[in-house]
GROMACS .gro file of C-alpha atoms in nm:
model
  326
    1MET     CA    1   2.961  -0.953   1.474
    2ASN     CA    2   2.771  -1.000   1.137
    3ILE     CA    3   2.686  -0.722   0.931
    4ASN     CA    4   2.434  -0.883   0.636
    5ILE     CA    5   2.475  -0.595   0.357
    6LYS     CA    6   2.291  -0.630   0.066
    7ARG     CA    7   2.472  -0.704  -0.271
    8GLY     CA    8   2.563  -0.418  -0.443
    9GLY     CA    9   2.511  -0.196  -0.136
   10ASP     CA   10   2.764   0.085  -0.010
   11ASP     CA   11   2.966  -0.136   0.256
   12TYR     CA   12   3.090   0.241   0.396
   13PHE     CA   13   2.773   0.353   0.489
   14PHE     CA   14   2.639   0.001   0.658
   15ASN     CA   15   2.932  -0.022   0.891
   16ARG     CA   16   2.887   0.347   0.982
   17LEU     CA   17   2.556   0.304   1.046
   18PHE     CA   18   2.601  -0.028   1.236
   19SER     CA   19   2.867   0.148   1.442
   20TYR     CA   20   2.633   0.457   1.518
   21LEU     CA   21   2.347   0.222   1.608
   22ASN     CA   22   2.573   0.035   1.847
   23SER     CA   23   2.709   0.352   2.027
   24GLU     CA   24   2.342   0.494   2.052
   25LEU     CA   25   2.158   0.230   2.155
   26ASN     CA   26   2.415   0.010   2.356
   27ILE     CA   27   2.156  -0.321   2.311
   28GLY     CA   28   2.456  -0.547   2.143
   29ILE     CA   29   2.369  -0.569   1.785
   30LYS     CA   30   2.469  -0.867   1.634
   31GLU     CA   31   2.336  -0.839   1.292
   32MET     CA   32   2.191  -0.590   1.053
   33THR     CA   33   1.994  -0.693   0.746
   34HIS     CA   34   1.898  -0.424   0.463
   35LEU     CA   35   1.562  -0.488   0.362
   36ARG     CA   36   1.473  -0.223   0.095
   37GLY     CA   37   1.488   0.122   0.089
   38ASP     CA   38   1.594   0.252   0.434
   39VAL     CA   39   1.435  -0.026   0.620
   40PHE     CA   40   1.673  -0.274   0.801
   41LEU     CA   41   1.620  -0.575   1.010
   42ILE     CA   42   1.817  -0.562   1.341
   43LYS     CA   43   1.939  -0.861   1.554
   44THR     CA   44   2.045  -0.851   1.906
   45GLU     CA   45   2.131  -1.148   2.120
   46ASN     CA   46   1.800  -1.139   2.265
   47THR     CA   47   1.577  -0.985   2.015
   48ARG     CA   48   1.504  -0.847   1.648
   49PHE     CA   49   1.329  -0.521   1.559
   50ILE     CA   50   1.289  -0.319   1.251
   51LEU     CA   51   1.489  -0.013   1.223
   52LYS     CA   52   1.308   0.232   0.940
   53GLY     CA   53   1.438   0.577   0.823
   54TYR     CA   54   1.198   0.881   0.778
   55LYS     CA   55   1.302   1.194   0.609
   56ASP     CA   56   1.186   1.435   0.896
   57LEU     CA   57   1.121   1.408   1.264
   58ARG     CA   58   0.800   1.510   1.238
   59LYS     CA   59   0.692   1.221   1.023
   60LEU     CA   60   0.846   0.978   1.238
   61LYS     CA   61   0.699   1.148   1.566
   62ILE     CA   62   0.333   1.107   1.389
   63GLN     CA   63   0.397   0.740   1.291
   64GLU     CA   64   0.489   0.657   1.678
   65ALA     CA   65   0.193   0.865   1.804
   66PHE     CA   66  -0.030   0.690   1.570
   67ALA     CA   67   0.081   0.319   1.620
   68SER     CA   68   0.070   0.415   2.006
   69SER     CA   69  -0.337   0.574   1.982
   70LEU     CA   70  -0.408   0.246   1.766
   71ARG     CA   71  -0.308   0.035   2.054
   72LYS     CA   72  -0.448   0.247   2.314
   73SER     CA   73  -0.804   0.228   2.119
   74GLY     CA   74  -0.781  -0.148   2.101
   75PHE     CA   75  -0.659  -0.219   1.817
   76ASP     CA   76  -0.415  -0.490   1.853
   77GLN     CA   77  -0.355  -0.642   1.489
   78SER     CA   78  -0.031  -0.369   1.435
   79TYR     CA   79   0.317  -0.291   1.544
   80ARG     CA   80   0.439  -0.080   1.794
   81PHE     CA   81   0.734   0.170   1.831
   82TYR     CA   82   1.023   0.115   2.077
   83ASN     CA   83   1.062   0.411   2.282
   84GLN     CA   84   1.452   0.471   2.354
   85ASN     CA   85   1.372   0.737   2.595
   86LYS     CA   86   1.653   0.947   2.465
   87ASP     CA   87   1.713   1.177   2.145
   88PRO     CA   88   1.603   1.046   1.821
   89LEU     CA   89   1.817   0.830   1.579
   90HIS     CA   90   1.941   1.068   1.368
   91PHE     CA   91   2.217   0.947   1.084
   92HIS     CA   92   2.294   1.098   0.714
   93GLY     CA   93   1.992   1.314   0.719
   94LEU     CA   94   1.712   1.048   0.829
   95TYR     CA   95   1.553   1.026   1.149
   96TYR     CA   96   1.506   0.644   1.237
   97GLY     CA   97   1.264   0.443   1.437
   98CYS     CA   98   1.252   0.111   1.616
   99ILE     CA   99   0.925  -0.085   1.524
  100GLU     CA  100   0.838  -0.428   1.648
  101TYR     CA  101   0.932  -0.715   1.488
  102ILE     CA  102   0.649  -0.986   1.402
  103ASP     CA  103   0.752  -1.328   1.298
  104HIS     CA  104   0.575  -1.405   0.976
  105HIS     CA  105   0.402  -1.732   0.878
  106GLU     CA  106   0.532  -1.964   0.641
  107LYS     CA  107   0.192  -1.907   0.475
  108ARG     CA  108   0.193  -1.568   0.341
  109PHE     CA  109  -0.115  -1.366   0.309
  110ASP     CA  110  -0.250  -1.372  -0.041
  111TYR     CA  111  -0.492  -1.187  -0.241
  112GLY     CA  112  -0.558  -1.509  -0.430
  113ILE     CA  113  -0.715  -1.687  -0.145
  114GLN     CA  114  -1.058  -1.648  -0.087
  115ALA     CA  115  -0.993  -1.657   0.290
  116ASP     CA  116  -0.761  -1.397   0.303
  117ARG     CA  117  -0.935  -1.162   0.088
  118GLU     CA  118  -1.245  -1.195   0.357
  119GLU     CA  119  -0.992  -1.184   0.648
  120GLY     CA  120  -0.827  -0.910   0.509
  121VAL     CA  121  -1.129  -0.663   0.439
  122GLU     CA  122  -1.252  -0.772   0.808
  123LEU     CA  123  -0.941  -0.610   0.916
  124LEU     CA  124  -0.955  -0.310   0.716
  125ASN     CA  125  -1.309  -0.251   0.870
  126ARG     CA  126  -1.215  -0.289   1.214
  127PHE     CA  127  -0.919  -0.067   1.140
  128HIS     CA  128  -1.126   0.211   1.051
  129ASP     CA  129  -1.364   0.123   1.322
  130HIS     CA  130  -1.107   0.237   1.546
  131THR     CA  131  -0.933   0.503   1.376
  132SER     CA  132  -1.278   0.699   1.337
  133VAL     CA  133  -1.262   0.784   1.731
  134LEU     CA  134  -0.881   0.918   1.654
  135VAL     CA  135  -0.956   1.162   1.386
  136PRO     CA  136  -1.005   1.454   1.589
  137SER     CA  137  -0.698   1.386   1.787
  138TYR     CA  138  -0.477   1.423   1.438
  139ALA     CA  139  -0.699   1.699   1.280
  140GLY     CA  140  -0.427   1.924   1.120
  141MET     CA  141  -0.156   1.654   1.164
  142LEU     CA  142  -0.277   1.443   0.859
  143PRO     CA  143  -0.344   1.554   0.487
  144LYS     CA  144  -0.745   1.471   0.389
  145THR     CA  145  -0.777   1.186   0.132
  146ASP     CA  146  -0.774   1.335  -0.266
  147LEU     CA  147  -0.808   1.027  -0.461
  148ALA     CA  148  -0.904   1.206  -0.749
  149LYS     CA  149  -0.604   1.412  -0.753
  150LYS     CA  150  -0.358   1.111  -0.713
  151TRP     CA  151  -0.531   0.943  -0.992
  152HIS     CA  152  -0.523   1.265  -1.214
  153HIS     CA  153  -0.137   1.264  -1.146
  154ARG     CA  154  -0.131   0.916  -1.236
  155LYS     CA  155  -0.307   0.921  -1.548
  156ASN     CA  156  -0.096   1.245  -1.661
  157GLU     CA  157   0.225   1.054  -1.610
  158PHE     CA  158   0.144   0.744  -1.813
  159THR     CA  159   0.007   0.951  -2.099
  160GLU     CA  160   0.375   1.081  -2.119
  161ASN     CA  161   0.503   0.724  -2.098
  162GLN     CA  162   0.259   0.591  -2.335
  163PRO     CA  163   0.537   0.581  -2.617
  164GLY     CA  164   0.754   0.371  -2.383
  165VAL     CA  165   0.437   0.160  -2.296
  166ASN     CA  166   0.367   0.113  -2.680
  167PHE     CA  167   0.705  -0.050  -2.757
  168TYR     CA  168   0.542  -0.342  -2.575
  169VAL     CA  169   0.172  -0.302  -2.595
  170ASN     CA  170  -0.041  -0.223  -2.884
  171LYS     CA  171  -0.151   0.165  -2.914
  172THR     CA  172  -0.508   0.049  -2.950
  173ILE     CA  173  -0.507  -0.080  -2.589
  174THR     CA  174  -0.330   0.174  -2.401
  175GLU     CA  175  -0.565   0.443  -2.591
  176GLU     CA  176  -0.844   0.255  -2.445
  177LEU     CA  177  -0.709   0.227  -2.096
  178LEU     CA  178  -0.680   0.632  -2.120
  179GLU     CA  179  -1.056   0.612  -2.209
  180TRP     CA  180  -1.135   0.420  -1.920
  181ALA     CA  181  -0.931   0.656  -1.690
  182ASP     CA  182  -1.084   0.986  -1.811
  183PHE     CA  183  -1.415   0.820  -1.830
  184SER     CA  184  -1.377   0.715  -1.460
  185LEU     CA  185  -1.211   1.021  -1.328
  186ARG     CA  186  -1.461   1.284  -1.485
  187ASN     CA  187  -1.745   1.123  -1.309
  188PHE     CA  188  -1.584   0.993  -1.007
  189VAL     CA  189  -1.518   1.396  -0.943
  190ASN     CA  190  -1.875   1.505  -1.007
  191SER     CA  191  -1.992   1.200  -0.776
  192ARG     CA  192  -1.739   1.143  -0.504
  193LYS     CA  193  -1.967   1.362  -0.224
  194ASP     CA  194  -2.178   1.040  -0.215
  195LEU     CA  195  -1.875   0.846  -0.053
  196GLU     CA  196  -1.833   1.122   0.183
  197THR     CA  197  -2.177   1.173   0.377
  198GLY     CA  198  -2.048   0.937   0.671
  199PRO     CA  199  -1.799   1.010   0.970
  200PRO     CA  200  -1.455   1.022   0.815
  201SER     CA  201  -1.197   0.757   0.967
  202ILE     CA  202  -0.786   0.768   0.929
  203LEU     CA  203  -0.712   0.542   0.621
  204HIS     CA  204  -0.428   0.330   0.564
  205GLY     CA  205  -0.382   0.458   0.205
  206ASP     CA  206  -0.164   0.138   0.072
  207VAL     CA  207  -0.367  -0.175   0.130
  208ALA     CA  208  -0.139  -0.381  -0.097
  209HIS     CA  209  -0.094  -0.767   0.009
  210HIS     CA  210   0.241  -0.685   0.149
  211ASN     CA  211   0.083  -0.466   0.425
  212PHE     CA  212  -0.075  -0.733   0.542
  213LEU     CA  213   0.114  -0.966   0.761
  214ARG     CA  214   0.033  -1.315   0.926
  215SER     CA  215   0.201  -1.343   1.221
  216LYS     CA  216   0.400  -1.710   1.294
  217GLU     CA  217   0.063  -1.782   1.553
  218GLY     CA  218  -0.146  -1.701   1.266
  219LYS     CA  219  -0.263  -1.361   1.370
  220LEU     CA  220  -0.320  -1.094   1.103
  221TYR     CA  221  -0.176  -0.764   1.121
  222LEU     CA  222  -0.209  -0.465   0.911
  223ILE     CA  223   0.122  -0.277   0.883
  224ASP     CA  224   0.304   0.054   0.737
  225PHE     CA  225   0.122   0.359   0.788
  226ASP     CA  226   0.309   0.618   0.576
  227LEU     CA  227   0.041   0.710   0.351
  228ILE     CA  228  -0.214   0.754   0.640
  229SER     CA  229  -0.484   1.045   0.554
  230SER     CA  230  -0.828   1.133   0.687
  231GLY     CA  231  -1.158   1.087   0.481
  232SER     CA  232  -1.427   0.830   0.415
  233ARG     CA  233  -1.338   0.456   0.489
  234ALA     CA  234  -1.491   0.388   0.114
  235TYR     CA  235  -1.133   0.502  -0.042
  236ASP     CA  236  -0.971   0.252   0.129
  237MET     CA  237  -1.247  -0.003   0.029
  238LEU     CA  238  -1.217   0.109  -0.333
  239GLN     CA  239  -0.868   0.075  -0.333
  240TYR     CA  240  -0.905  -0.270  -0.174
  241ALA     CA  241  -1.197  -0.397  -0.416
  242ASN     CA  242  -0.919  -0.284  -0.712
  243ARG     CA  243  -0.644  -0.480  -0.569
  244ILE     CA  244  -0.836  -0.800  -0.557
  245LEU     CA  245  -1.053  -0.766  -0.881
  246PRO     CA  246  -0.794  -0.939  -1.082
  247PHE     CA  247  -0.799  -1.248  -0.875
  248LEU     CA  248  -1.191  -1.261  -0.891
  249ASP     CA  249  -1.136  -1.295  -1.249
  250TRP     CA  250  -1.311  -0.931  -1.279
  251GLN     CA  251  -1.624  -1.090  -1.210
  252PHE     CA  252  -1.862  -0.809  -1.052
  253GLU     CA  253  -2.079  -1.057  -0.864
  254SER     CA  254  -1.786  -1.171  -0.695
  255LEU     CA  255  -1.784  -0.837  -0.510
  256GLU     CA  256  -2.118  -0.845  -0.414
  257LYS     CA  257  -2.035  -1.124  -0.176
  258ILE     CA  258  -1.765  -0.964   0.007
  259ASN     CA  259  -1.896  -0.783   0.330
  260HIS     CA  260  -1.775  -0.445   0.375
  261LEU     CA  261  -1.734  -0.424   0.007
  262ASN     CA  262  -2.080  -0.490  -0.132
  263LYS     CA  263  -2.219  -0.195   0.095
  264TRP     CA  264  -2.060   0.054  -0.119
  265LEU     CA  265  -2.190  -0.128  -0.480
  266ASP     CA  266  -2.502   0.108  -0.480
  267SER     CA  267  -2.288   0.447  -0.489
  268ASP     CA  268  -2.243   0.543  -0.831
  269ALA     CA  269  -1.903   0.708  -0.732
  270PHE     CA  270  -1.776   0.385  -0.619
  271LEU     CA  271  -1.880   0.211  -0.906
  272TYR     CA  272  -1.681   0.484  -1.128
  273GLY     CA  273  -1.399   0.442  -0.896
  274LEU     CA  274  -1.385   0.076  -0.996
  275LEU     CA  275  -1.332   0.146  -1.381
  276TYR     CA  276  -1.037   0.337  -1.311
  277PRO     CA  277  -0.708   0.123  -1.419
  278ALA     CA  278  -0.525   0.205  -1.113
  279ASP     CA  279  -0.310  -0.089  -1.123
  280ILE     CA  280  -0.201  -0.094  -1.500
  281LEU     CA  281  -0.106   0.288  -1.454
  282ARG     CA  282   0.072   0.244  -1.153
  283GLU     CA  283   0.289  -0.051  -1.238
  284TRP     CA  284   0.374   0.081  -1.570
  285ASN     CA  285   0.484   0.409  -1.454
  286ARG     CA  286   0.680   0.258  -1.147
  287LEU     CA  287   0.858   0.055  -1.424
  288LEU     CA  288   0.941   0.321  -1.658
  289ARG     CA  289   1.026   0.570  -1.367
  290ASN     CA  290   1.308   0.297  -1.256
  291ARG     CA  291   1.392   0.129  -1.627
  292ASN     CA  292   1.755   0.179  -1.532
  293GLN     CA  293   1.700  -0.044  -1.221
  294SER     CA  294   1.439  -0.315  -1.331
  295HIS     CA  295   1.500  -0.645  -1.437
  296PRO     CA  296   1.389  -0.765  -1.739
  297TYR     CA  297   1.172  -1.027  -1.584
  298SER     CA  298   0.959  -0.768  -1.433
  299LEU     CA  299   0.816  -0.681  -1.730
  300ALA     CA  300   0.624  -0.978  -1.810
  301PRO     CA  301   0.379  -0.976  -1.519
  302ILE     CA  302   0.258  -0.599  -1.624
  303VAL     CA  303   0.250  -0.704  -1.991
  304GLU     CA  304   0.023  -0.970  -1.892
  305MET     CA  305  -0.191  -0.763  -1.646
  306THR     CA  306  -0.238  -0.520  -1.967
  307VAL     CA  307  -0.278  -0.757  -2.224
  308GLY     CA  308  -0.349  -1.083  -2.111
  309GLN     CA  309  -0.639  -0.959  -1.877
  310PHE     CA  310  -0.758  -0.694  -2.150
  311GLN     CA  311  -1.100  -0.873  -2.221
  312GLN     CA  312  -1.210  -0.966  -1.916
  313ARG     CA  313  -1.121  -0.604  -1.796
  314LYS     CA  314  -1.348  -0.479  -2.062
  315GLN     CA  315  -1.595  -0.718  -1.986
  316PHE     CA  316  -1.601  -0.575  -1.607
  317GLN     CA  317  -1.616  -0.233  -1.762
  318GLU     CA  318  -1.938  -0.264  -1.970
  319LYS     CA  319  -2.088  -0.464  -1.642
  320VAL     CA  320  -2.060  -0.188  -1.443
  321LYS     CA  321  -2.150   0.072  -1.680
  322SER     CA  322  -2.481  -0.137  -1.739
  323ARG     CA  323  -2.534  -0.097  -1.365
  324LEU     CA  324  -2.482   0.241  -1.365
  325ASN     CA  325  -2.734   0.311  -1.631
  326ASP     CA  326  -3.002   0.108  -1.462
   0.00000   0.00000   0.00000
C-alpha cells in the first residue's frame, strides 16, 4: 500500500479517505495522489482513474449525464465517468465521481504554439456542434450564460483590490485598465443580442489551456465541464480569443486568420468583448484573494502581464476601436 500525500496535507483525512475508498470500491487501490483541491489520482494493480469531489449530488449527476450524452452524440474527445452500480461515494460532505484517466502526451497542449491554437479552436467548434443538439435535454438543468454579470463582478472585485495592485503597478495603469473594462462592458451589454441570434449550444465556460489535454497517442481532448451553461457559442469563442491574444502579441490581424474566430469579428458585441481585460483582472483578483497562500514567484508573471504587455494591449484597444468606428 502506498499513499502519496501532498506535502502539508492532512494525513488523517487522506488515510481515512483511502480506507473508505478501498472498502466501498473493492478494487485494490495501491496508490492515491492528491492533484489539487478535491481531485485525486487513484492507482490500482490494473488501472488508473481520477477521483473528483462535488459539493452536492445533483452537480455530480449532471456531470455524469453530460459526459455520457457527449459520447452518445458522437463526441469522443473527452472522458467518461465510471458507473459503480451502487450508492454514490459520499465522504466528508462531498460526493465523489470516478473519471476515466487519460494518459497525457510528453508535449502538453500549449497556446504558444500556432498548431495547438488552431487545433484547440477546431475541437471547441466540434464540441459546440455536438452540444447544440443536447440543449433541449438539459433545459432547466444548466444556467444560461451571463458573461456580462461575470465581468461586472470581476471588475468590482478588482476595483476593491486596486490599492493592493497599486503596491506593485503604477496607478495610471490600473485606472486605464478599469476604463477599458467600463467601456467594454457598457457597450457589450448594449449590443450582445447580436451574438444570440443563432441556435444555442452547451458551452464549456473555461477554455483555459489546461482543459485541453493531449493523450499519449496524440489525440486532443476537452476536459472539465464544471462551468457548463447554455448560450451562444460566441461566448466560448470570445473567451478563447482572449486567452490566445497574448500569444499573438495582441495582433488583431492574427485573429482574422483563425477559423471559427474570424467569423465573429464582424460583430460589434464580439469586438467590445475583446476589449475587456479579462485575464489581468482575473489573475490579480485570484492572487489577492489567496495572498496568504500565494508564492512570491507567482507575482512576476502577473506584473509582466499587466506592465510588460501594456503598450501592446493599448495598441490593440486602439485597433479594435478604429474598426468599430468604420
